[in-house]
mmCIF file of C-alpha atoms in Angstrom:
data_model
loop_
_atom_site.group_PDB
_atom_site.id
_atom_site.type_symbol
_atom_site.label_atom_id
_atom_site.label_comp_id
_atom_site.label_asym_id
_atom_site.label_seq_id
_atom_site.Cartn_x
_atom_site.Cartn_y
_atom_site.Cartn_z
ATOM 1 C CA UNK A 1 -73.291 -23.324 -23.652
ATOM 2 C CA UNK A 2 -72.580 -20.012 -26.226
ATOM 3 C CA UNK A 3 -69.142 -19.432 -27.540
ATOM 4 C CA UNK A 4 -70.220 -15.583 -27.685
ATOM 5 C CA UNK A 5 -68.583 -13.549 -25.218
ATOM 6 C CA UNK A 6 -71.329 -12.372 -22.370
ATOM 7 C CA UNK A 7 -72.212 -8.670 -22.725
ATOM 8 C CA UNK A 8 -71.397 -7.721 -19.313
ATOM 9 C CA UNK A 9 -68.475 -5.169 -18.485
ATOM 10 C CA UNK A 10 -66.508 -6.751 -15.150
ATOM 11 C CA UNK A 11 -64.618 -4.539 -12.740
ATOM 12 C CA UNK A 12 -62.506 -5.925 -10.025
ATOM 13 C CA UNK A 13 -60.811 -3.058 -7.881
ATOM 14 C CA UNK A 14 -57.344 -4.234 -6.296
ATOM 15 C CA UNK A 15 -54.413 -2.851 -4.353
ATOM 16 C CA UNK A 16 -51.388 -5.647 -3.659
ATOM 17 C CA UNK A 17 -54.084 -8.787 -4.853
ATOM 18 C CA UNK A 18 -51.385 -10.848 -6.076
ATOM 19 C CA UNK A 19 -51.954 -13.791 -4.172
ATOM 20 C CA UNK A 20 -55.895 -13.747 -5.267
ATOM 21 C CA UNK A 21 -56.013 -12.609 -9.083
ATOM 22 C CA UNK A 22 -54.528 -15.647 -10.515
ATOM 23 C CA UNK A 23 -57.475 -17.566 -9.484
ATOM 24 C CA UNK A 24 -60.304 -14.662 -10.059
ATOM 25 C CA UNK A 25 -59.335 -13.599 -13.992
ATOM 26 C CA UNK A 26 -59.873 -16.761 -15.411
ATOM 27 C CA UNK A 27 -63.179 -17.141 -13.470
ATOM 28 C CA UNK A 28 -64.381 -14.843 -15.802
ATOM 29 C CA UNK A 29 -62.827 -15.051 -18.884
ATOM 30 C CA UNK A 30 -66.333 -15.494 -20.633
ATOM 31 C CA UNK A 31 -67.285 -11.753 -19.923
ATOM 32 C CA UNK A 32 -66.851 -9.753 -22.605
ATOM 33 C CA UNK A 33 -64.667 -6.583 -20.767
ATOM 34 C CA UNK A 34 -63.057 -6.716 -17.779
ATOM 35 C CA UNK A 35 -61.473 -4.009 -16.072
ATOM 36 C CA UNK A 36 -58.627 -3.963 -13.342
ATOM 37 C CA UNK A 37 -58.951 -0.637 -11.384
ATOM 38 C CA UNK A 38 -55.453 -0.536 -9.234
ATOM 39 C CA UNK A 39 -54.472 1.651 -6.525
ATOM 40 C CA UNK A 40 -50.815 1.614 -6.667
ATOM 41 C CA UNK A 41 -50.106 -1.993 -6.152
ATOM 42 C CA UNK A 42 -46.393 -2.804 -5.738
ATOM 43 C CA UNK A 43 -46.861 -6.564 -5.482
ATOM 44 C CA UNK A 44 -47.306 -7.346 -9.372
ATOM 45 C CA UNK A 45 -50.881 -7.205 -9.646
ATOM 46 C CA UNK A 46 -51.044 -5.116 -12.582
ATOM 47 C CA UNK A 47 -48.351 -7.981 -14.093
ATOM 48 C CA UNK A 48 -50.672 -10.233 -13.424
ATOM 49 C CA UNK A 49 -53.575 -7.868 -14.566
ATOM 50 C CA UNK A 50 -52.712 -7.748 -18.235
ATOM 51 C CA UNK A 51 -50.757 -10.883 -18.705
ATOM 52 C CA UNK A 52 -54.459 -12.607 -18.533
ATOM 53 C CA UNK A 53 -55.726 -9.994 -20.966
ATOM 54 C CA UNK A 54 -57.649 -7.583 -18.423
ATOM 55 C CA UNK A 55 -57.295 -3.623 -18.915
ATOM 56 C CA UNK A 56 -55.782 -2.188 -16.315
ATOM 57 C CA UNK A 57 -56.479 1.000 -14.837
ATOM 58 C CA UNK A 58 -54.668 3.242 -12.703
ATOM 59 C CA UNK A 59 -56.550 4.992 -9.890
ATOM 60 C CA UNK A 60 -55.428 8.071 -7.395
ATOM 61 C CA UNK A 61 -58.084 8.765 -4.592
ATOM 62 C CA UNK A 62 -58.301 12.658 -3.733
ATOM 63 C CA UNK A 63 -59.993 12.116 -0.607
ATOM 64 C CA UNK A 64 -63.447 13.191 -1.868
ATOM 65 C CA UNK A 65 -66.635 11.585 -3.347
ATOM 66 C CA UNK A 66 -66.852 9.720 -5.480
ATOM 67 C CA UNK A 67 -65.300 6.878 -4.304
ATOM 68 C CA UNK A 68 -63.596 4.595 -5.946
ATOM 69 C CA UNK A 69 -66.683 2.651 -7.235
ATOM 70 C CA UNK A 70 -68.717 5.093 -8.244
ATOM 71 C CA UNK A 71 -65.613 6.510 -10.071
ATOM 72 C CA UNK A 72 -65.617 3.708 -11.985
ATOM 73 C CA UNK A 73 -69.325 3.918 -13.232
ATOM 74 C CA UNK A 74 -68.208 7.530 -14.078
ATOM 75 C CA UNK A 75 -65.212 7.694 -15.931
ATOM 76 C CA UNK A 76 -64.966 3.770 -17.396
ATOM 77 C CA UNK A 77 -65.262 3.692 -20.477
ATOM 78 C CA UNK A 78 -67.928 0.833 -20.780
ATOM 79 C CA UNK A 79 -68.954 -0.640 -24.409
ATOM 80 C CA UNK A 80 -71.795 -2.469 -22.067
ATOM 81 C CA UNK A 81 -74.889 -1.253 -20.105
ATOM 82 C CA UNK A 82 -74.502 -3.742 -17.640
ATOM 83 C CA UNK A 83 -71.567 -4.378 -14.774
ATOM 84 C CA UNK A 84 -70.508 -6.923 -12.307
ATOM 85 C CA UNK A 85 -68.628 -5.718 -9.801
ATOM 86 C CA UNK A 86 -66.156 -8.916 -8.732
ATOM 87 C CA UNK A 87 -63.676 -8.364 -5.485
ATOM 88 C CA UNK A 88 -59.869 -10.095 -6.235
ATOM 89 C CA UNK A 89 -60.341 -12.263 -3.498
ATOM 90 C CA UNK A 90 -63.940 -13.635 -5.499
ATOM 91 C CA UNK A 91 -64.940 -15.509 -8.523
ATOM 92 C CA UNK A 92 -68.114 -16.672 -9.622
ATOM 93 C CA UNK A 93 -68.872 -20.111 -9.878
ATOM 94 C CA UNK A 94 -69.027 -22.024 -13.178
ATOM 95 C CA UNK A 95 -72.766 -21.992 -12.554
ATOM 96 C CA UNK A 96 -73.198 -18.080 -12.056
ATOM 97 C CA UNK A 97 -71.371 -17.744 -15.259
ATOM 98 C CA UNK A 98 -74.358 -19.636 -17.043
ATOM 99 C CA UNK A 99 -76.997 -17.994 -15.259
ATOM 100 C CA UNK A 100 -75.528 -14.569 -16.242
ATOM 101 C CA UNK A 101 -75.200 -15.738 -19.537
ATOM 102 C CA UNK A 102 -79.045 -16.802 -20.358
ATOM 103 C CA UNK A 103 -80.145 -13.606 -18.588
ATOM 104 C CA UNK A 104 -78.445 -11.642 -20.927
ATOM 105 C CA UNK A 105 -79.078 -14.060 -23.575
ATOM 106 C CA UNK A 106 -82.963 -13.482 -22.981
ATOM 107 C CA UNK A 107 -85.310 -12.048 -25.629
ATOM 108 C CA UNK A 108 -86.101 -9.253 -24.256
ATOM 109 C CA UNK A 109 -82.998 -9.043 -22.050
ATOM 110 C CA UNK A 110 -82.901 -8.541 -18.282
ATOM 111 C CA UNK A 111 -85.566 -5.993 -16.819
ATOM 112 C CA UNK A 112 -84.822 -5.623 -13.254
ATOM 113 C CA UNK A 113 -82.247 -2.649 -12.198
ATOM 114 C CA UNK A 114 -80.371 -5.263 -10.911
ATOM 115 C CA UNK A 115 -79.648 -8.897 -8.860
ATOM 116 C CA UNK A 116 -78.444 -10.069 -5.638
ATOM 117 C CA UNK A 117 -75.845 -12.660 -5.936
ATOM 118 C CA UNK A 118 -75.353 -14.595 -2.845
ATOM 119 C CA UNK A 119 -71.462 -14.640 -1.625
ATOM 120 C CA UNK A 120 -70.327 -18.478 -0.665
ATOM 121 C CA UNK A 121 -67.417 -17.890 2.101
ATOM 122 C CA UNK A 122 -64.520 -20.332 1.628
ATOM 123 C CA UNK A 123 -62.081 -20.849 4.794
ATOM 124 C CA UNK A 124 -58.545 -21.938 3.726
ATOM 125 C CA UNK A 125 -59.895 -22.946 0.613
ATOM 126 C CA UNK A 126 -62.506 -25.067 1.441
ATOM 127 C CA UNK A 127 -65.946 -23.447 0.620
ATOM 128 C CA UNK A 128 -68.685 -23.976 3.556
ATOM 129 C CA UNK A 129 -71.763 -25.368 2.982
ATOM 130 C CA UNK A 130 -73.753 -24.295 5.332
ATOM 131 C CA UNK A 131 -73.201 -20.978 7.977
ATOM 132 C CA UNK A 132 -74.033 -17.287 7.031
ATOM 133 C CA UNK A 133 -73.542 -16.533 3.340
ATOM 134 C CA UNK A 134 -73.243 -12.353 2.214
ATOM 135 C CA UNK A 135 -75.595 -11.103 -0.165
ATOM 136 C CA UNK A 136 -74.478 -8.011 -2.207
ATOM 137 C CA UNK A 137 -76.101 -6.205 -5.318
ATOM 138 C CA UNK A 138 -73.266 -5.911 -7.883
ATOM 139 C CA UNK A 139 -74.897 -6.879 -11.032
ATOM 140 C CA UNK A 140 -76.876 -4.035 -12.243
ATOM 141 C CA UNK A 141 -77.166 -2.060 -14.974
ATOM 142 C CA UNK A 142 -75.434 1.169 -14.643
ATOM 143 C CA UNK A 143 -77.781 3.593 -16.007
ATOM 144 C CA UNK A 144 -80.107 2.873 -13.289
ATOM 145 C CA UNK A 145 -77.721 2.783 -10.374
ATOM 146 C CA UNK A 146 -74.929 4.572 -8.133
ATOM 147 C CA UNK A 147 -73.095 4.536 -5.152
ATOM 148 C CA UNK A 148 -74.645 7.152 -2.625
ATOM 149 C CA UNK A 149 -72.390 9.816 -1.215
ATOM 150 C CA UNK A 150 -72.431 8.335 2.695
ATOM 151 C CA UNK A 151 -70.618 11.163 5.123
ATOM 152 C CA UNK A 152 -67.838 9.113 6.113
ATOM 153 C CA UNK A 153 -64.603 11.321 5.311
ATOM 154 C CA UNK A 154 -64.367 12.127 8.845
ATOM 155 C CA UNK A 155 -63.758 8.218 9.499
ATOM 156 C CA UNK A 156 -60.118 7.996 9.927
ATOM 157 C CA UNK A 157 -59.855 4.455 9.249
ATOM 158 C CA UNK A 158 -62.076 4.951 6.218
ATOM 159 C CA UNK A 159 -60.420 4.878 2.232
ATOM 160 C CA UNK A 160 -60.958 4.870 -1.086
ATOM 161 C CA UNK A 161 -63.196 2.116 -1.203
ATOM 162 C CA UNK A 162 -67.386 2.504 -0.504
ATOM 163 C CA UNK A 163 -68.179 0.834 2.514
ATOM 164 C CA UNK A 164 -70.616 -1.649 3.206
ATOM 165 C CA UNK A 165 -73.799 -0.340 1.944
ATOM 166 C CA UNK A 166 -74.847 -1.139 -1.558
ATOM 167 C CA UNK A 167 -75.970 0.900 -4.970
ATOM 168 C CA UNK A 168 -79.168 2.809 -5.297
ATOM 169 C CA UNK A 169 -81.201 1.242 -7.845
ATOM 170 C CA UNK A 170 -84.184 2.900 -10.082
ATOM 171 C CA UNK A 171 -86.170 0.172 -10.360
ATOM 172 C CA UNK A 172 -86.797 -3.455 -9.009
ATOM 173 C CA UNK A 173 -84.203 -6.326 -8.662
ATOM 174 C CA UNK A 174 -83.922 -9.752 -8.443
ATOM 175 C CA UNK A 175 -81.847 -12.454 -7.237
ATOM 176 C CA UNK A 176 -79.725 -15.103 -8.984
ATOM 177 C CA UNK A 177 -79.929 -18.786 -7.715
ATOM 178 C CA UNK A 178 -75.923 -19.486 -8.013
ATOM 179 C CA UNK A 179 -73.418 -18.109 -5.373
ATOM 180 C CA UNK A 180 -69.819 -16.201 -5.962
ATOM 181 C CA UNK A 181 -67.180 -17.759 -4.068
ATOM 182 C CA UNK A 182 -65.099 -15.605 -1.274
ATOM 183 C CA UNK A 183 -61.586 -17.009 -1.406
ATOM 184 C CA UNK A 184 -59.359 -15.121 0.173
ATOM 185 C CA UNK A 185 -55.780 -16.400 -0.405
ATOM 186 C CA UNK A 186 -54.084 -13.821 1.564
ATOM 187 C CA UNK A 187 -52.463 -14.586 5.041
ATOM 188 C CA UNK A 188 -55.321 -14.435 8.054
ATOM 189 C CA UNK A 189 -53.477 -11.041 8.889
ATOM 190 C CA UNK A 190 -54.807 -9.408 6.353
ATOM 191 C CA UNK A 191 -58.293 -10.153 7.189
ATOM 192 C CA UNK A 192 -57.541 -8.556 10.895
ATOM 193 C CA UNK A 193 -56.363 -5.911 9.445
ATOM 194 C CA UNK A 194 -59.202 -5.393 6.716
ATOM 195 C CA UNK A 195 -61.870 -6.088 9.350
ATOM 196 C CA UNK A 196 -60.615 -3.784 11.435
ATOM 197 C CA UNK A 197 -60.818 -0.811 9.324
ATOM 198 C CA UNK A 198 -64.743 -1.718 8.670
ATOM 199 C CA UNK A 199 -65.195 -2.155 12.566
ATOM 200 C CA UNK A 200 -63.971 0.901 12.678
ATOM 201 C CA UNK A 201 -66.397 2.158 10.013
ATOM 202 C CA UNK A 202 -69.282 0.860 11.336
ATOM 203 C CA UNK A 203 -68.922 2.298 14.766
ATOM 204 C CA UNK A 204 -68.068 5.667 13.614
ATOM 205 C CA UNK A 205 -71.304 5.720 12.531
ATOM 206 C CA UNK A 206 -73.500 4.422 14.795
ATOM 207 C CA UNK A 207 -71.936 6.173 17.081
ATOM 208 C CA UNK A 208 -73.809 9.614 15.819
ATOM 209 C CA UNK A 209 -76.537 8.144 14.457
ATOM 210 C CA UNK A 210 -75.225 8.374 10.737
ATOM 211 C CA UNK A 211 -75.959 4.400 10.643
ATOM 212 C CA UNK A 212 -79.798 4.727 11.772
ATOM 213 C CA UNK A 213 -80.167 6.870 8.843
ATOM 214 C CA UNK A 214 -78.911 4.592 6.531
ATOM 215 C CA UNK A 215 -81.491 1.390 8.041
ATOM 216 C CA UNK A 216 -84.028 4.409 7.477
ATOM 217 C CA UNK A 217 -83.377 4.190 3.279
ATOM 218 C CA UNK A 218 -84.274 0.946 3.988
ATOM 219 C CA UNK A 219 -87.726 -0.764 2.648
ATOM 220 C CA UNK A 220 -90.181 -3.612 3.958
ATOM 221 C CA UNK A 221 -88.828 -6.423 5.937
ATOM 222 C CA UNK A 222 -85.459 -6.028 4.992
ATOM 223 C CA UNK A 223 -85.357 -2.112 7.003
ATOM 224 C CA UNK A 224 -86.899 -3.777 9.953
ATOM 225 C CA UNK A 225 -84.554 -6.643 10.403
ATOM 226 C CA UNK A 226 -81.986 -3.955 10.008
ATOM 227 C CA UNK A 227 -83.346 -2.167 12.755
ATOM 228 C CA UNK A 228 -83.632 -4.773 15.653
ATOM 229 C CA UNK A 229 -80.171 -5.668 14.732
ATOM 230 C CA UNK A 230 -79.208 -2.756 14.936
ATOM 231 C CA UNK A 231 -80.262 -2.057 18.990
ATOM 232 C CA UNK A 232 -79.684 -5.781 20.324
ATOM 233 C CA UNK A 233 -77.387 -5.049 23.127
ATOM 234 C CA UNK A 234 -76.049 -9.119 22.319
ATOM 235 C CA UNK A 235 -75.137 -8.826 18.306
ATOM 236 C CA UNK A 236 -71.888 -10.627 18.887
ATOM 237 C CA UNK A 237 -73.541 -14.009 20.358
ATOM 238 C CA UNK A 238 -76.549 -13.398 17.889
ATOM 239 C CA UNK A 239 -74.427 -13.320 15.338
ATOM 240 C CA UNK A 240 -72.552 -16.382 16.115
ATOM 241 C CA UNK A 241 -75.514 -18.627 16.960
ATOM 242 C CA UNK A 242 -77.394 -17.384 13.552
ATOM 243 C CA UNK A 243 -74.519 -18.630 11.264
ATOM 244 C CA UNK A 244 -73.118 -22.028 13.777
ATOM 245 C CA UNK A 245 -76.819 -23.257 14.791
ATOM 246 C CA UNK A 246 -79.569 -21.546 12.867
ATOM 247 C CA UNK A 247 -77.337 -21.889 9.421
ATOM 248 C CA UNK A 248 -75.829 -24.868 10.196
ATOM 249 C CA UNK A 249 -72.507 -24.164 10.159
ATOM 250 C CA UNK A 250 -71.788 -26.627 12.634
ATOM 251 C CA UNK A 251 -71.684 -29.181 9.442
ATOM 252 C CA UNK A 252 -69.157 -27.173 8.280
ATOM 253 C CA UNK A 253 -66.657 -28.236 11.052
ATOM 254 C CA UNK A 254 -63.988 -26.802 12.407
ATOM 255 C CA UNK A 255 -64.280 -24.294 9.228
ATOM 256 C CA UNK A 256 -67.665 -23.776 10.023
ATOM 257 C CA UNK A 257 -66.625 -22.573 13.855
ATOM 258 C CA UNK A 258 -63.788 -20.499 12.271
ATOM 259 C CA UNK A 259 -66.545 -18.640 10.110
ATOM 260 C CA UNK A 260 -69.292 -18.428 12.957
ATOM 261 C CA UNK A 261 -66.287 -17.103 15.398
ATOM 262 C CA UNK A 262 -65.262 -14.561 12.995
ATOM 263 C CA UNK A 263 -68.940 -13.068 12.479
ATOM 264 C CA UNK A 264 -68.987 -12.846 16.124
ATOM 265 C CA UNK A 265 -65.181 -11.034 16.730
ATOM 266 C CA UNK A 266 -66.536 -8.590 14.219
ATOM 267 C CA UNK A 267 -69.796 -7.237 15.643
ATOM 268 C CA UNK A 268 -68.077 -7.750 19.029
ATOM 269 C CA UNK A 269 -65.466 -5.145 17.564
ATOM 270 C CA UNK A 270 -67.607 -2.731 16.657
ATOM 271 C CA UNK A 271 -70.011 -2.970 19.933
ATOM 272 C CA UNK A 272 -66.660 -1.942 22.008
ATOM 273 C CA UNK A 273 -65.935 0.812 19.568
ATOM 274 C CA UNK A 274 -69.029 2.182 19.668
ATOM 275 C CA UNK A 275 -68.972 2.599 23.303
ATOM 276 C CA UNK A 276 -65.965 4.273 23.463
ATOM 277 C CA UNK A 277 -66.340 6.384 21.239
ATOM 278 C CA UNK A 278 -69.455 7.568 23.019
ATOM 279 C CA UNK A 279 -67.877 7.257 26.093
ATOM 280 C CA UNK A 280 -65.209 9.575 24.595
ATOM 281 C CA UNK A 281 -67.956 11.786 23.509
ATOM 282 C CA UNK A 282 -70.097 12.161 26.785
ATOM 283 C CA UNK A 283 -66.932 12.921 29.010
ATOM 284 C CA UNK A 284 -66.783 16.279 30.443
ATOM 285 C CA UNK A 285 -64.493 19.054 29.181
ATOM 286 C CA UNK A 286 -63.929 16.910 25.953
ATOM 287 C CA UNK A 287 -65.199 17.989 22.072
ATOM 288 C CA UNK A 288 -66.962 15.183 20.267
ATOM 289 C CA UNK A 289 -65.008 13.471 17.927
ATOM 290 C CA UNK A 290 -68.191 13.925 15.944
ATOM 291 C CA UNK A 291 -71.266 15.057 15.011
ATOM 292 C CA UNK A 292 -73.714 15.101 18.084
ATOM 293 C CA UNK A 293 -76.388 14.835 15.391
ATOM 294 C CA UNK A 294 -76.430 14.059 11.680
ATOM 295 C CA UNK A 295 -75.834 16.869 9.063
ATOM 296 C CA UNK A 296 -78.101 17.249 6.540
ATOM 297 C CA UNK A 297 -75.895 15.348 3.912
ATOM 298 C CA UNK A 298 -76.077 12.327 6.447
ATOM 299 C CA UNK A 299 -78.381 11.201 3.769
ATOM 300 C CA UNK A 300 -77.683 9.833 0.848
ATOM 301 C CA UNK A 301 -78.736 12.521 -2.021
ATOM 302 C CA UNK A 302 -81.799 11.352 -3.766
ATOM 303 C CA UNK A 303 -80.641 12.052 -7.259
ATOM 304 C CA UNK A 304 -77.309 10.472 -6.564
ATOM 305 C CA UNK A 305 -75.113 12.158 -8.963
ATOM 306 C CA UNK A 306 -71.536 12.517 -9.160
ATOM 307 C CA UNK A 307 -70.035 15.870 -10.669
ATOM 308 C CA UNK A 308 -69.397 13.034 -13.587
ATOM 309 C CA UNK A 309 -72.434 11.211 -13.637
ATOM 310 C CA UNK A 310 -72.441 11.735 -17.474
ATOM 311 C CA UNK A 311 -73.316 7.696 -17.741
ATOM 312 C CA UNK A 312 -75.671 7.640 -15.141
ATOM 313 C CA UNK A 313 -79.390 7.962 -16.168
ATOM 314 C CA UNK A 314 -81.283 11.538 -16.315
ATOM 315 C CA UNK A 315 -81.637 12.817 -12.411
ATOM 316 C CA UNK A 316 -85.132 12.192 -12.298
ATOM 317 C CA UNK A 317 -84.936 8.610 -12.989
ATOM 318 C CA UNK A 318 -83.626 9.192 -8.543
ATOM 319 C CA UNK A 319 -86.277 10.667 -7.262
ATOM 320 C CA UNK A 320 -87.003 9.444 -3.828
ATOM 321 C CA UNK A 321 -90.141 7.046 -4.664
ATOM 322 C CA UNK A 322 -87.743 5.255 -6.821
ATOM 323 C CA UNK A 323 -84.554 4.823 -5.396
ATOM 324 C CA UNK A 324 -84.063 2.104 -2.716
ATOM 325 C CA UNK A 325 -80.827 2.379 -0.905
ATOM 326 C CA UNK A 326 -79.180 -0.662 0.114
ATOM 327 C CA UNK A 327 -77.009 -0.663 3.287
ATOM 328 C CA UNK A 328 -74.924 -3.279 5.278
ATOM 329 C CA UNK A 329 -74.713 -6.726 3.680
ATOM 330 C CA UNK A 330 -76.160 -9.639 5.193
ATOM 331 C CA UNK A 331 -72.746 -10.557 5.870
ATOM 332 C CA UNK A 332 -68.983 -9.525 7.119
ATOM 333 C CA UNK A 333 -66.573 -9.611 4.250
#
């Protein structure tokens, strides 16, 4: 194992994480940077924040794009090319930690964009070994990705945060063998009310269509997957038998049928807000709440610049042909 601090910059975005950064810092103490990006937190986190040594940032939303991630790829100010985005409520196993640290530690360095890291759920602090993991892109190198601008401002119930889609990369990725744990130490409240918001998301926009569009950025097997998902009339009990039988969460126990149950209230959430909102929509004398169709910036912009992007790479590197957009992850959060 080096004693040399691993090149990668770390960001972990928090509002009111005090119950879950005392166990994330020190997960990654072996990066060399690691940013706190706070959003007014009035709980201590910021405390906490710098007494383990992290810089803390303070962040204001202005209710536009960027978002909050892509802010930070803009206006951070990085001594590294590559980034690991890490939520509060995660922290990477001791084994990630090595694996990041021999890819970077490689001769030539890492030459994918970027690499999946698979998300291990944890229910009251037990991680599961079997059920539906997440997968999410966050390790990347930041000159060859962004956050797409997705039309979502008219969301009510949408904030500062990028929802669940991932970054356009230029260039391939890959996938790292060790998983991140998802330990969320805050009461089960707070995961109704997070998971709410995102149902709310979600339906918003496949409601209009603005979710289609997304699965259309899509590529390969992956897009079509996305797709018949997308129009099963029976996601819910899909979604429950795919992480309790087909993943064998059953193993798991009664934390296992917590996890499966959850996947299930969440698609089952955003099935009955989908169809009121189109409901709401088709009703006679009443405006749609929104677009019948999407706008032209339903899409995400090929270039994918920010009016910062000065540490992004050179437009063209965004053409079309090269950037694959990466939507929903594989799993609720």
């Amino acid at each position: 194992m080096s004693s040399a601090p691993i090149p990668v910059s770390v960001v972990v975005m928090t509002r009111n994480e005090a119950a879950n950064l005392p166990l994330c810092l020190p997960s990654l103490n072996r990066f060399a940077e690691r940013f706190v990006v706070d959003s007014g937190s009035i709980d201590g986190t910021t405390g906490i924040a710098a007494a383990h040594g992290a810089r803390v940032v303070p962040f204001h939303w202005n209710g536009r794009y960027p978002k909050k991630k892509q802010w930070c790829l803009d206006h951070l100010p990085f001594a590294h090319d590559w980034v690991l985005f890490v939520d509060a409520d995660e922290r990477p196993t001791p084994e990630l930690v090595e694996e990041i640290d021999r890819l970077m530690a490689g001769a030539s360095g890492p030459t994918p964009a970027g690499y999946w890291i698979d998300g291990r759920p944890a229910v009251r602090g037990r991680p599961l070994r079997f059920g539906c993991w997440n997968r999410k892109l966050i390790l990347f190198d930041r000159r060859r990705a962004c956050f797409p601008d997705i039309p979502d401002l008219d969301v009510a119930s949408m904030w500062e945060v990028e929802g669940h889609y991932q970054p356009a990369v230029a260039g391939a990725t890959g996938r790292l063998r060790h998983p991140m744990d998802h330990d969320d130490r805050k009461p089960p409240a707070a995961w109704f009310d997070r998971h709410n918001r995102y149902s709310d998301w979600e339906a918003a926009l496949r409601a209009d269509g603005r979710m289609a569009r997304l699965i259309d950025g899509e590529t390969g097997a992956r897009r079509l997957m996305k797709r018949l998902l997308h129009h099963a009339p029976c996601r819910p009990l899909l979604a429950f038998l795919h992480s309790y039988v087909a993943k064998l969460g059953i193993l798991d126990g009664q934390a296992g049928l917590d996890h499966a149950l959850a996947r299930a209230f969440y698609y089952w959430q955003v099935a009955v807000k989908t169809r009121a909102l189109l409901d709401k929509a088709s009703s006679p004398g009443v405006a749609p709440v929104m677009p019948a169709k999407p706008r032209p910036e339903a899409l995400p912009k090929a270039p994918c610049q920010s009016s910062s992007s000065a540490s992004l790479s050179p437009p063209s590197a965004f053409s079309r042909s090269k950037v694959r957009l990466r939507t929903l992850g594989s799993s609720i959060r």
